[in-house]
Amino acid sequence: MSSAMINRNLVAQVNQDSGLLTSAMTVVHRFDERGEYKGVLYDRRGVAVGEFSVSVGGGEQEKSEKHDEGGHMRRALPMSVEVDLTSLHPTAASQASPTSGREECECEDRGAAGGAIKVASGGYAVFKVPAGAAGGYAVELYKSAESGRGERVFDSRALDRSDLLAVVLLRPGTYSVTNSNNETKAELTVTYPEKPLGLMEPVKVTCGSAIRPDVIRVRPTQGLVFSFETPSRVKIVLVTPEDRARPVARKAPPGRVSLQGAAKHSRRLQLWPRRSPPAKAQLTQP
Amino acid sequence: MTFTSNCDFYVAIQDAGINRAVRHVMKQRPSLFNYGTALLVEEPRLLCSPVDVDPRVTAADNPMVTVLPPLPVLMSPYRMNYAVQLADFGQVDFAPSNVITLPSALNPPLPDQRLAVHLQVCGGLGCPGSEETPGVAPIDEQGVTVLPTQQLDCFCLDLFATAGCGIHTGSTGNQTIRPTVDGIFIGGLQPAGLEESIVCYAKTALDSGFLPLVGQIVSPIAFGLLTIPQTTTGNIQVSGDIQVSASTTVPNNPAIQDDQLEAFIDLDKIDLNITTGGGIGGPGSSGGTVTRTTRPRTRTGTFDLTAAVSADAFTKIFGAFMKGFRFNESGSGSYGPFSVSYDVAAHLEAGSIKLLNTGGIELRDLVIKWDTLSLTFGVTLPNVCTPGFCLVPNPFDGCAVYISPKCVWSTPPTISFTIDLGGLLDSKVTVTGNPKVFYGVGSGVTNRWQIAVEPVLPILIDIIDLADAASSLFQTLITNAIDSLISGLPQWAQDLINAILGSIDDIITTVLGIPDDIVEWLMDVISNLGIYQDLADALAQYISITIFEVDDPFLVLPPQGALIPVMLPIDYLGISVNSNEMVVQGDMGD
């Protein structure tokens, strides 16, 4: 049987909070200005547990490939960079690389621990927690100043116009969706998985003075994409779970009957023995 | 000509073969035929008839004469030297008579169903010369003196006898062969009363003493429970018992005709014990090697020995042999996305065994009973993941921000399950073999004649069908394996995984790539794992067992003290098969 481990957090973490990011939530921040940024990672208790740097440069002109002075081709800055939050937390168990470009490129120091995360101007930082990790992180970004931190430009507990939140829920049931910063609410239903899910477009939700739409219905694994008009912290709480009884015994489908008629699988094999019987020489037997 | 029209086994020995065998014994163990006092051992030139011996006898310094005590001289302390020789065993002549010219006293010609024997017996007495006359020669300390002599006064008598042979009917396993003497004639013996007395004595001794003893010795061998000594070929050991009895459907049994002594025997019961394993060189192996060659016949005419087994008897024996076939194999391989290990056991039942006019043995439609046909499948399923999607499209590069899938397992999970198709696969095998005779040239062991079956290739395996139940079973096992994989999750999560994976039909068809006809697919798996090939290999090895083997030369009398063993050379052994019987014929060497 399989030695693969089940990522139980995917199943166990039912309630979600953009201020306590788990693998079900991915937060995206767009950098509109070049410059150097400092990031701070907070754990579930609100304690800063890691820092990182982001270097935003280039812009549209750097999307194309460049040549350095030696004439060697140099890769352009990526338009997005994924940041595995567990890798920024020294005590987290994840072995994952802190960042990975969308193109799995051999980026200079973009992926190296301790090095600055580099992204093009107008590009995106994608903060996520891998499926096997517990998560519970919050992230802040500050513009770097000559002495220490400058202006705060991003806070996962107060997502704003430059940010997007992607949520994927699995547990069927009725949820409340709350923007805890202005106490606006919506009702979300995750339907019970009954038939093949197929391809599903993500459902878009806007958090402003209200959450629009205020009644949301998705199928499990279907994406929810939140955009923001006002600083928001999105909390999704399961109100009424939907459960179904376990079948007494799962039935195998009826046997697939052969496509042919009687004696349907008849075949004749002509076989030549691989080990020739003793013909010329053999050990003797009395 | 069919030898076994009225019996299961037929054995015939030609008189010329018996005569050759006796001559070999006389030359290799002369002391069995020559008796005399110690003087004759020291001075064999004094014997009445010169003795022809094998050079190995001389080389081993074996005696030509068995020593007997000297002949007492009545009412005196003296003893005399003497010799008695079976100087010429002569011939055995089976009817019709064409070897021995019978004296008129025995009413020639030799009647049907009778045999004649001619012996020459020589005797001689060591008469002392004038210098060694009694009263002159000294008497030794024991008071006994063997009178010296320079020569024996010899005489030779020709003894002719006619005899018949019958079988006393008893219960199975207790039948006895009864040789009976019809008449004896000793030529040149006078007066008539002396001849009659000696003939009477000889006939009485033969009829009531010697011949019943011969019958008692021979009968259990012919009609008793025969134990087959364990023979080994490759890793197959065969032993067992055969119960035979004299056929009662022939007018004469044994029959003496066509210069042969013929016996007609029925097969009553056969029990074979066949075991496999132990490998070549197992218990009893003497460790040498034998290289098989072929040797043509050099003699012409009737064979010295003819033995035949009827098609019915052969079918019984070979059927019992084939029942002992056991196939056990295990291994592993891969097929498509699956890893497959197998554990197989099978034996053969039913079917037909026939002797063919083409000289072969056909085993047709033997049912392969799959005692175990256990296949353990292992397959890696695709991980169950949420669908990824593009969060921020990029007009220049497709997607600027992509939300990656989140997967249930750390790595794609593997399931395994075992299906036993043993009772569901209907298959048969047909194989033909040609029995052949080989002359094995030994290295480290004696040369030998061998009869073995050579399989005629290819071996045909007919796959009749695999029951549709195999399809249902396969699907149930996959279902159960997947259920087991996710059994630790809450029901909603199991339902979600099932919704993502799709139905079992979808998994089988789409994920595992198994076509609609699962049964056909399973049969392909079995074929591709080489299970049928393994079976064909095992079967070919099994039927190629050495079914008969005899050393050349063949041991008749074992060494006795310093006496060399008596061996009979086997000049030729041949085999032929037709639809009625299998016949083995052979010649004794000179």
PDB file of C-alpha atoms in Angstrom, chain A residues 25-281:
ATOM      1  CA  MET A  25      -5.434  30.814   1.132  1.00  0.00           C
ATOM      2  CA  THR A  26      -3.019  32.538  -1.174  1.00  0.00           C
ATOM      3  CA  VAL A  27      -2.424  36.286  -0.901  1.00  0.00           C
ATOM      4  CA  VAL A  28      -1.061  38.277  -3.821  1.00  0.00           C
ATOM      5  CA  HIS A  29       0.412  41.753  -3.597  1.00  0.00           C
ATOM      6  CA  ARG A  30       1.247  43.896  -6.604  1.00  0.00           C
ATOM      7  CA  PHE A  31       4.327  46.177  -6.426  1.00  0.00           C
ATOM      8  CA  ASP A  32       3.595  49.391  -8.221  1.00  0.00           C
ATOM      9  CA  GLU A  33       6.835  51.124  -7.280  1.00  0.00           C
ATOM     10  CA  ARG A  34      10.425  50.182  -7.691  1.00  0.00           C
ATOM     11  CA  GLY A  35      12.556  49.940  -4.673  1.00  0.00           C
ATOM     12  CA  GLU A  36      13.654  47.831  -1.788  1.00  0.00           C
ATOM     13  CA  TYR A  37      11.124  46.354   0.613  1.00  0.00           C
ATOM     14  CA  LYS A  38      11.338  44.595   3.919  1.00  0.00           C
ATOM     15  CA  GLY A  39       8.932  41.859   4.855  1.00  0.00           C
ATOM     16  CA  VAL A  40       7.984  40.556   8.273  1.00  0.00           C
ATOM     17  CA  LEU A  41       6.350  37.211   8.966  1.00  0.00           C
ATOM     18  CA  TYR A  42       4.117  36.752  12.006  1.00  0.00           C
ATOM     19  CA  ASP A  43       2.977  33.481  13.456  1.00  0.00           C
ATOM     20  CA  ARG A  44      -0.431  32.567  14.807  1.00  0.00           C
ATOM     21  CA  ARG A  45       0.346  34.372  18.087  1.00  0.00           C
ATOM     22  CA  GLY A  46       1.279  37.584  16.298  1.00  0.00           C
ATOM     23  CA  VAL A  47       4.946  37.121  17.036  1.00  0.00           C
ATOM     24  CA  ALA A  48       7.391  38.111  14.297  1.00  0.00           C
ATOM     25  CA  VAL A  49       9.164  34.917  13.305  1.00  0.00           C
ATOM     26  CA  GLY A  50      10.976  35.888  10.124  1.00  0.00           C
ATOM     27  CA  GLU A  51      12.073  38.700   7.872  1.00  0.00           C
ATOM     28  CA  PHE A  52      12.823  38.917   4.217  1.00  0.00           C
ATOM     29  CA  SER A  53      13.735  41.430   1.547  1.00  0.00           C
ATOM     30  CA  VAL A  54      12.083  42.177  -1.727  1.00  0.00           C
ATOM     31  CA  SER A  55      13.810  44.059  -4.501  1.00  0.00           C
ATOM     32  CA  VAL A  56      11.463  45.518  -7.062  1.00  0.00           C
ATOM     33  CA  GLY A  57      13.106  46.811 -10.190  1.00  0.00           C
ATOM     34  CA  GLY A  58      13.034  47.039 -13.920  1.00  0.00           C
ATOM     35  CA  GLY A  59       9.507  47.332 -15.004  1.00  0.00           C
ATOM     36  CA  GLU A  60       8.090  46.502 -18.363  1.00  0.00           C
ATOM     37  CA  GLN A  61      11.381  47.135 -20.152  1.00  0.00           C
ATOM     38  CA  GLU A  62      13.041  44.396 -18.077  1.00  0.00           C
ATOM     39  CA  LYS A  63      10.602  41.771 -19.189  1.00  0.00           C
ATOM     40  CA  SER A  64      12.646  41.271 -22.265  1.00  0.00           C
ATOM     41  CA  GLU A  65      15.986  39.565 -22.135  1.00  0.00           C
ATOM     42  CA  LYS A  66      19.085  41.681 -21.773  1.00  0.00           C
ATOM     43  CA  HIS A  67      22.739  41.258 -22.449  1.00  0.00           C
ATOM     44  CA  ASP A  68      25.354  42.221 -19.902  1.00  0.00           C
ATOM     45  CA  GLU A  69      28.661  43.872 -20.672  1.00  0.00           C
ATOM     46  CA  GLY A  70      30.259  40.577 -21.494  1.00  0.00           C
ATOM     47  CA  GLY A  71      27.632  39.904 -24.046  1.00  0.00           C
ATOM     48  CA  HIS A  72      26.085  37.113 -21.952  1.00  0.00           C
ATOM     49  CA  MET A  73      22.342  36.792 -21.924  1.00  0.00           C
ATOM     50  CA  ARG A  74      20.789  37.815 -18.608  1.00  0.00           C
ATOM     51  CA  ARG A  75      17.327  36.758 -17.565  1.00  0.00           C
ATOM     52  CA  ALA A  76      14.764  39.480 -16.916  1.00  0.00           C
ATOM     53  CA  LEU A  77      13.072  39.936 -13.535  1.00  0.00           C
ATOM     54  CA  PRO A  78       9.944  37.812 -13.152  1.00  0.00           C
ATOM     55  CA  MET A  79       6.474  39.290 -13.105  1.00  0.00           C
ATOM     56  CA  SER A  80       5.566  37.135 -10.130  1.00  0.00           C
ATOM     57  CA  VAL A  81       7.372  35.345  -7.395  1.00  0.00           C
ATOM     58  CA  GLU A  82       5.937  32.742  -5.063  1.00  0.00           C
ATOM     59  CA  VAL A  83       6.935  33.054  -1.441  1.00  0.00           C
ATOM     60  CA  ASP A  84       6.587  29.917   0.657  1.00  0.00           C
ATOM     61  CA  LEU A  85       5.946  31.374   4.090  1.00  0.00           C
ATOM     62  CA  THR A  86       7.034  28.241   5.910  1.00  0.00           C
ATOM     63  CA  SER A  87      10.507  28.646   4.474  1.00  0.00           C
ATOM     64  CA  LEU A  88      10.776  32.094   6.054  1.00  0.00           C
ATOM     65  CA  HIS A  89       9.939  30.657   9.432  1.00  0.00           C
ATOM     66  CA  PRO A  90      13.127  29.086  10.778  1.00  0.00           C
ATOM     67  CA  THR A  91      11.329  26.539  12.942  1.00  0.00           C
ATOM     68  CA  ALA A  92       8.866  25.521  10.281  1.00  0.00           C
ATOM     69  CA  ALA A  93       9.316  22.025   9.057  1.00  0.00           C
ATOM     70  CA  SER A  94       8.987  22.775   5.403  1.00  0.00           C
ATOM     71  CA  GLN A  95      11.984  22.003   3.262  1.00  0.00           C
ATOM     72  CA  ALA A  96      10.636  24.049   0.422  1.00  0.00           C
ATOM     73  CA  SER A  97      12.541  26.796  -1.269  1.00  0.00           C
ATOM     74  CA  PRO A  98      11.453  30.190  -0.019  1.00  0.00           C
ATOM     75  CA  THR A  99      10.550  31.360  -3.438  1.00  0.00           C
ATOM     76  CA  SER A 100       9.969  29.966  -6.796  1.00  0.00           C
ATOM     77  CA  GLY A 101       9.338  31.795 -10.010  1.00  0.00           C
ATOM     78  CA  ARG A 102       6.477  30.816 -12.199  1.00  0.00           C
ATOM     79  CA  GLU A 103       8.976  29.701 -14.780  1.00  0.00           C
ATOM     80  CA  GLU A 104      11.089  27.533 -12.413  1.00  0.00           C
ATOM     81  CA  CYS A 105      13.968  29.595 -13.682  1.00  0.00           C
ATOM     82  CA  GLU A 106      17.532  29.379 -12.502  1.00  0.00           C
ATOM     83  CA  CYS A 107      17.161  32.791 -10.952  1.00  0.00           C
ATOM     84  CA  GLU A 108      20.262  34.396  -9.555  1.00  0.00           C
ATOM     85  CA  ASP A 109      19.706  34.849  -5.871  1.00  0.00           C
ATOM     86  CA  ARG A 110      15.949  34.993  -6.026  1.00  0.00           C
ATOM     87  CA  GLY A 111      15.565  31.607  -4.532  1.00  0.00           C
ATOM     88  CA  ALA A 112      18.464  31.606  -2.184  1.00  0.00           C
ATOM     89  CA  ALA A 113      17.676  31.789   1.482  1.00  0.00           C
ATOM     90  CA  GLY A 114      18.785  35.095   2.899  1.00  0.00           C
ATOM     91  CA  GLY A 115      18.905  36.769  -0.493  1.00  0.00           C
ATOM     92  CA  ALA A 116      16.477  39.423  -1.649  1.00  0.00           C
ATOM     93  CA  ILE A 117      13.366  38.305  -3.467  1.00  0.00           C
ATOM     94  CA  LYS A 118      13.459  40.038  -6.816  1.00  0.00           C
ATOM     95  CA  VAL A 119      10.463  40.898  -8.890  1.00  0.00           C
ATOM     96  CA  ALA A 120       9.749  43.287 -11.713  1.00  0.00           C
ATOM     97  CA  SER A 121       8.040  46.561 -11.107  1.00  0.00           C
ATOM     98  CA  GLY A 122       4.314  45.990 -11.586  1.00  0.00           C
ATOM     99  CA  GLY A 123       4.897  42.381 -10.660  1.00  0.00           C
ATOM    100  CA  TYR A 124       3.424  40.264  -7.877  1.00  0.00           C
ATOM    101  CA  ALA A 125       4.503  38.554  -4.712  1.00  0.00           C
ATOM    102  CA  VAL A 126       2.471  35.437  -4.110  1.00  0.00           C
ATOM    103  CA  PHE A 127       2.415  34.458  -0.428  1.00  0.00           C
ATOM    104  CA  LYS A 128       1.368  30.908   0.172  1.00  0.00           C
ATOM    105  CA  VAL A 129       1.573  28.002   2.566  1.00  0.00           C
ATOM    106  CA  PRO A 130       2.260  24.533   1.138  1.00  0.00           C
ATOM    107  CA  ALA A 131      -0.343  21.840   1.518  1.00  0.00           C
ATOM    108  CA  GLY A 132       1.505  19.871   4.156  1.00  0.00           C
ATOM    109  CA  ALA A 133       2.091  22.801   6.545  1.00  0.00           C
ATOM    110  CA  ALA A 134      -0.129  24.126   9.294  1.00  0.00           C
ATOM    111  CA  GLY A 135       0.459  27.806   8.404  1.00  0.00           C
ATOM    112  CA  GLY A 136      -1.286  30.493  10.462  1.00  0.00           C
ATOM    113  CA  TYR A 137       0.930  33.304   9.210  1.00  0.00           C
ATOM    114  CA  ALA A 138       0.457  37.008   8.658  1.00  0.00           C
ATOM    115  CA  VAL A 139       2.733  39.067   6.431  1.00  0.00           C
ATOM    116  CA  GLU A 140       3.649  42.728   6.376  1.00  0.00           C
ATOM    117  CA  LEU A 141       5.723  44.620   3.797  1.00  0.00           C
ATOM    118  CA  TYR A 142       7.507  47.879   4.362  1.00  0.00           C
ATOM    119  CA  LYS A 143       9.234  50.178   1.993  1.00  0.00           C
ATOM    120  CA  SER A 144      12.858  50.301   2.989  1.00  0.00           C
ATOM    121  CA  ALA A 145      14.071  53.559   4.397  1.00  0.00           C
ATOM    122  CA  GLU A 146      17.632  54.747   5.000  1.00  0.00           C
ATOM    123  CA  SER A 147      17.203  53.816   8.615  1.00  0.00           C
ATOM    124  CA  GLY A 148      14.997  50.802   9.195  1.00  0.00           C
ATOM    125  CA  ARG A 149      11.499  50.314   7.982  1.00  0.00           C
ATOM    126  CA  GLY A 150       9.639  52.920   6.040  1.00  0.00           C
ATOM    127  CA  GLU A 151       6.039  53.087   5.053  1.00  0.00           C
ATOM    128  CA  ARG A 152       3.980  49.881   5.366  1.00  0.00           C
ATOM    129  CA  VAL A 153       2.726  48.974   1.936  1.00  0.00           C
ATOM    130  CA  PHE A 154       1.101  45.597   2.634  1.00  0.00           C
ATOM    131  CA  ASP A 155      -0.548  43.764   5.506  1.00  0.00           C
ATOM    132  CA  SER A 156      -2.302  40.451   5.018  1.00  0.00           C
ATOM    133  CA  ARG A 157      -4.571  41.427   7.895  1.00  0.00           C
ATOM    134  CA  ALA A 158      -5.665  44.502   5.949  1.00  0.00           C
ATOM    135  CA  LEU A 159      -5.739  43.595   2.306  1.00  0.00           C
ATOM    136  CA  ASP A 160      -6.256  46.521  -0.032  1.00  0.00           C
ATOM    137  CA  ARG A 161      -6.546  47.534  -3.667  1.00  0.00           C
ATOM    138  CA  SER A 162      -3.126  46.195  -4.642  1.00  0.00           C
ATOM    139  CA  ASP A 163      -3.953  42.786  -3.229  1.00  0.00           C
ATOM    140  CA  LEU A 164      -5.865  39.694  -4.173  1.00  0.00           C
ATOM    141  CA  LEU A 165      -6.886  36.751  -2.013  1.00  0.00           C
ATOM    142  CA  ALA A 166      -7.448  33.324  -3.507  1.00  0.00           C
ATOM    143  CA  VAL A 167      -9.278  30.764  -1.390  1.00  0.00           C
ATOM    144  CA  VAL A 168     -10.021  27.136  -2.123  1.00  0.00           C
ATOM    145  CA  LEU A 169     -12.448  25.397   0.233  1.00  0.00           C
ATOM    146  CA  LEU A 170     -13.062  21.678   0.418  1.00  0.00           C
ATOM    147  CA  ARG A 171     -15.408  21.074   3.332  1.00  0.00           C
ATOM    148  CA  PRO A 172     -19.044  21.112   2.230  1.00  0.00           C
ATOM    149  CA  GLY A 173     -21.420  23.236   4.279  1.00  0.00           C
ATOM    150  CA  THR A 174     -22.552  26.784   4.899  1.00  0.00           C
ATOM    151  CA  TYR A 175     -19.985  29.383   5.884  1.00  0.00           C
ATOM    152  CA  SER A 176     -20.068  32.972   7.025  1.00  0.00           C
ATOM    153  CA  VAL A 177     -17.696  35.333   5.242  1.00  0.00           C
ATOM    154  CA  THR A 178     -16.752  38.358   7.276  1.00  0.00           C
ATOM    155  CA  ASN A 179     -14.562  41.348   6.609  1.00  0.00           C
ATOM    156  CA  SER A 180     -13.514  41.861  10.186  1.00  0.00           C
ATOM    157  CA  ASN A 181     -12.256  45.347   9.412  1.00  0.00           C
ATOM    158  CA  ASN A 182     -15.728  46.685   8.663  1.00  0.00           C
ATOM    159  CA  GLU A 183     -17.888  43.756   9.820  1.00  0.00           C
ATOM    160  CA  THR A 184     -19.511  43.280   6.447  1.00  0.00           C
ATOM    161  CA  LYS A 185     -20.706  39.754   5.818  1.00  0.00           C
ATOM    162  CA  ALA A 186     -21.742  37.334   3.156  1.00  0.00           C
ATOM    163  CA  GLU A 187     -23.018  33.778   3.115  1.00  0.00           C
ATOM    164  CA  LEU A 188     -21.007  31.121   1.375  1.00  0.00           C
ATOM    165  CA  THR A 189     -22.172  27.608   0.525  1.00  0.00           C
ATOM    166  CA  VAL A 190     -19.795  24.860  -0.490  1.00  0.00           C
ATOM    167  CA  THR A 191     -21.882  22.156  -2.116  1.00  0.00           C
ATOM    168  CA  TYR A 192     -21.488  18.457  -1.375  1.00  0.00           C
ATOM    169  CA  PRO A 193     -19.289  16.601  -3.849  1.00  0.00           C
ATOM    170  CA  GLU A 194     -21.654  14.258  -5.637  1.00  0.00           C
ATOM    171  CA  LYS A 195     -20.449  14.006  -9.161  1.00  0.00           C
ATOM    172  CA  PRO A 196     -17.258  14.622 -11.068  1.00  0.00           C
ATOM    173  CA  LEU A 197     -16.214  18.209 -10.518  1.00  0.00           C
ATOM    174  CA  GLY A 198     -14.669  18.960 -13.856  1.00  0.00           C
ATOM    175  CA  LEU A 199     -13.285  22.387 -14.746  1.00  0.00           C
ATOM    176  CA  MET A 200     -14.627  25.298 -12.732  1.00  0.00           C
ATOM    177  CA  GLU A 201     -14.026  29.010 -13.127  1.00  0.00           C
ATOM    178  CA  PRO A 202     -13.162  30.773  -9.870  1.00  0.00           C
ATOM    179  CA  VAL A 203     -15.899  32.887  -8.306  1.00  0.00           C
ATOM    180  CA  LYS A 204     -15.017  36.563  -7.858  1.00  0.00           C
ATOM    181  CA  VAL A 205     -15.892  38.420  -4.685  1.00  0.00           C
ATOM    182  CA  THR A 206     -15.311  42.075  -3.933  1.00  0.00           C
ATOM    183  CA  CYS A 207     -14.836  43.450  -0.437  1.00  0.00           C
ATOM    184  CA  GLY A 208     -15.785  47.088  -0.161  1.00  0.00           C
ATOM    185  CA  SER A 209     -18.439  48.742   1.844  1.00  0.00           C
ATOM    186  CA  ALA A 210     -20.178  45.422   1.384  1.00  0.00           C
ATOM    187  CA  ILE A 211     -19.167  42.003   0.264  1.00  0.00           C
ATOM    188  CA  ARG A 212     -20.458  41.451  -3.233  1.00  0.00           C
ATOM    189  CA  PRO A 213     -22.115  39.127  -3.894  1.00  0.00           C
ATOM    190  CA  ASP A 214     -23.449  38.526  -0.431  1.00  0.00           C
ATOM    191  CA  VAL A 215     -24.619  35.020  -1.266  1.00  0.00           C
ATOM    192  CA  ILE A 216     -21.919  32.883  -2.718  1.00  0.00           C
ATOM    193  CA  ARG A 217     -22.173  29.298  -3.896  1.00  0.00           C
ATOM    194  CA  VAL A 218     -19.184  27.266  -4.924  1.00  0.00           C
ATOM    195  CA  ARG A 219     -18.394  23.654  -5.415  1.00  0.00           C
ATOM    196  CA  PRO A 220     -15.609  22.126  -3.364  1.00  0.00           C
ATOM    197  CA  THR A 221     -12.153  22.929  -4.785  1.00  0.00           C
ATOM    198  CA  GLN A 222     -13.633  25.755  -6.825  1.00  0.00           C
ATOM    199  CA  GLY A 223     -11.576  28.910  -6.435  1.00  0.00           C
ATOM    200  CA  LEU A 224     -12.773  32.076  -4.689  1.00  0.00           C
ATOM    201  CA  VAL A 225     -10.943  35.274  -5.653  1.00  0.00           C
ATOM    202  CA  PHE A 226     -11.336  38.268  -3.376  1.00  0.00           C
ATOM    203  CA  SER A 227     -10.422  41.741  -4.506  1.00  0.00           C
ATOM    204  CA  PHE A 228     -10.519  44.744  -2.223  1.00  0.00           C
ATOM    205  CA  GLU A 229     -11.763  48.310  -2.306  1.00  0.00           C
ATOM    206  CA  THR A 230     -11.151  48.927   1.350  1.00  0.00           C
ATOM    207  CA  PRO A 231      -8.691  47.439   3.840  1.00  0.00           C
ATOM    208  CA  SER A 232     -10.048  44.024   4.674  1.00  0.00           C
ATOM    209  CA  ARG A 233      -9.371  40.954   6.730  1.00  0.00           C
ATOM    210  CA  VAL A 234     -11.408  38.102   5.441  1.00  0.00           C
ATOM    211  CA  LYS A 235     -12.565  35.438   7.863  1.00  0.00           C
ATOM    212  CA  ILE A 236     -14.451  32.422   6.624  1.00  0.00           C
ATOM    213  CA  VAL A 237     -16.107  30.318   9.306  1.00  0.00           C
ATOM    214  CA  LEU A 238     -18.026  27.099   8.874  1.00  0.00           C
ATOM    215  CA  VAL A 239     -21.508  27.594  10.305  1.00  0.00           C
ATOM    216  CA  THR A 240     -23.361  24.499   9.216  1.00  0.00           C
ATOM    217  CA  PRO A 241     -21.376  21.553   7.951  1.00  0.00           C
ATOM    218  CA  GLU A 242     -23.037  19.262   5.475  1.00  0.00           C
ATOM    219  CA  ASP A 243     -22.378  15.609   6.080  1.00  0.00           C
ATOM    220  CA  ARG A 244     -23.707  12.516   4.463  1.00  0.00           C
ATOM    221  CA  ALA A 245     -24.002   9.063   5.978  1.00  0.00           C
ATOM    222  CA  ARG A 246     -21.269   6.619   5.225  1.00  0.00           C
ATOM    223  CA  PRO A 247     -22.451   3.929   2.842  1.00  0.00           C
ATOM    224  CA  VAL A 248     -22.829   0.525   4.504  1.00  0.00           C
ATOM    225  CA  ALA A 249     -20.482  -0.902   1.946  1.00  0.00           C
ATOM    226  CA  ARG A 250     -19.227   0.703  -1.130  1.00  0.00           C
ATOM    227  CA  LYS A 251     -20.410  -1.190  -4.118  1.00  0.00           C
ATOM    228  CA  ALA A 252     -18.167  -2.001  -6.987  1.00  0.00           C
ATOM    229  CA  PRO A 253     -19.762  -1.324 -10.309  1.00  0.00           C
ATOM    230  CA  PRO A 254     -21.283  -4.305 -12.057  1.00  0.00           C
ATOM    231  CA  GLY A 255     -18.669  -6.334 -13.842  1.00  0.00           C
ATOM    232  CA  ARG A 256     -17.918  -5.147 -17.293  1.00  0.00           C
ATOM    233  CA  VAL A 257     -19.105  -7.865 -19.537  1.00  0.00           C
ATOM    234  CA  SER A 258     -16.847  -8.972 -22.287  1.00  0.00           C
ATOM    235  CA  LEU A 259     -17.481  -7.461 -25.655  1.00  0.00           C
ATOM    236  CA  GLN A 260     -17.488 -10.766 -27.432  1.00  0.00           C
ATOM    237  CA  GLY A 261     -19.666 -13.851 -27.293  1.00  0.00           C
ATOM    238  CA  ALA A 262     -19.180 -17.314 -25.843  1.00  0.00           C
ATOM    239  CA  ALA A 263     -15.631 -18.696 -25.652  1.00  0.00           C
ATOM    240  CA  LYS A 264     -14.819 -15.099 -26.113  1.00  0.00           C
ATOM    241  CA  HIS A 265     -11.249 -15.071 -24.969  1.00  0.00           C
ATOM    242  CA  SER A 266     -10.009 -18.134 -26.762  1.00  0.00           C
ATOM    243  CA  ARG A 267      -6.442 -17.944 -27.940  1.00  0.00           C
ATOM    244  CA  ARG A 268      -3.728 -20.455 -28.759  1.00  0.00           C
ATOM    245  CA  LEU A 269      -0.141 -19.937 -27.714  1.00  0.00           C
ATOM    246  CA  GLN A 270       2.710 -21.708 -29.444  1.00  0.00           C
ATOM    247  CA  LEU A 271       5.570 -21.851 -27.007  1.00  0.00           C
ATOM    248  CA  TRP A 272       9.159 -22.932 -27.412  1.00  0.00           C
ATOM    249  CA  PRO A 273      10.752 -23.829 -24.091  1.00  0.00           C
ATOM    250  CA  ARG A 274      13.515 -21.477 -23.087  1.00  0.00           C
ATOM    251  CA  ARG A 275      15.443 -24.060 -21.143  1.00  0.00           C
ATOM    252  CA  SER A 276      16.082 -26.874 -23.559  1.00  0.00           C
ATOM    253  CA  PRO A 277      15.529 -30.287 -22.031  1.00  0.00           C
ATOM    254  CA  PRO A 278      18.695 -32.314 -21.612  1.00  0.00           C
ATOM    255  CA  ALA A 279      19.597 -33.588 -25.055  1.00  0.00           C
ATOM    256  CA  LYS A 280      23.308 -34.003 -25.385  1.00  0.00           C
ATOM    257  CA  ALA A 281      24.597 -33.901 -21.887  1.00  0.00           C
TER     258      ALA A 281
END
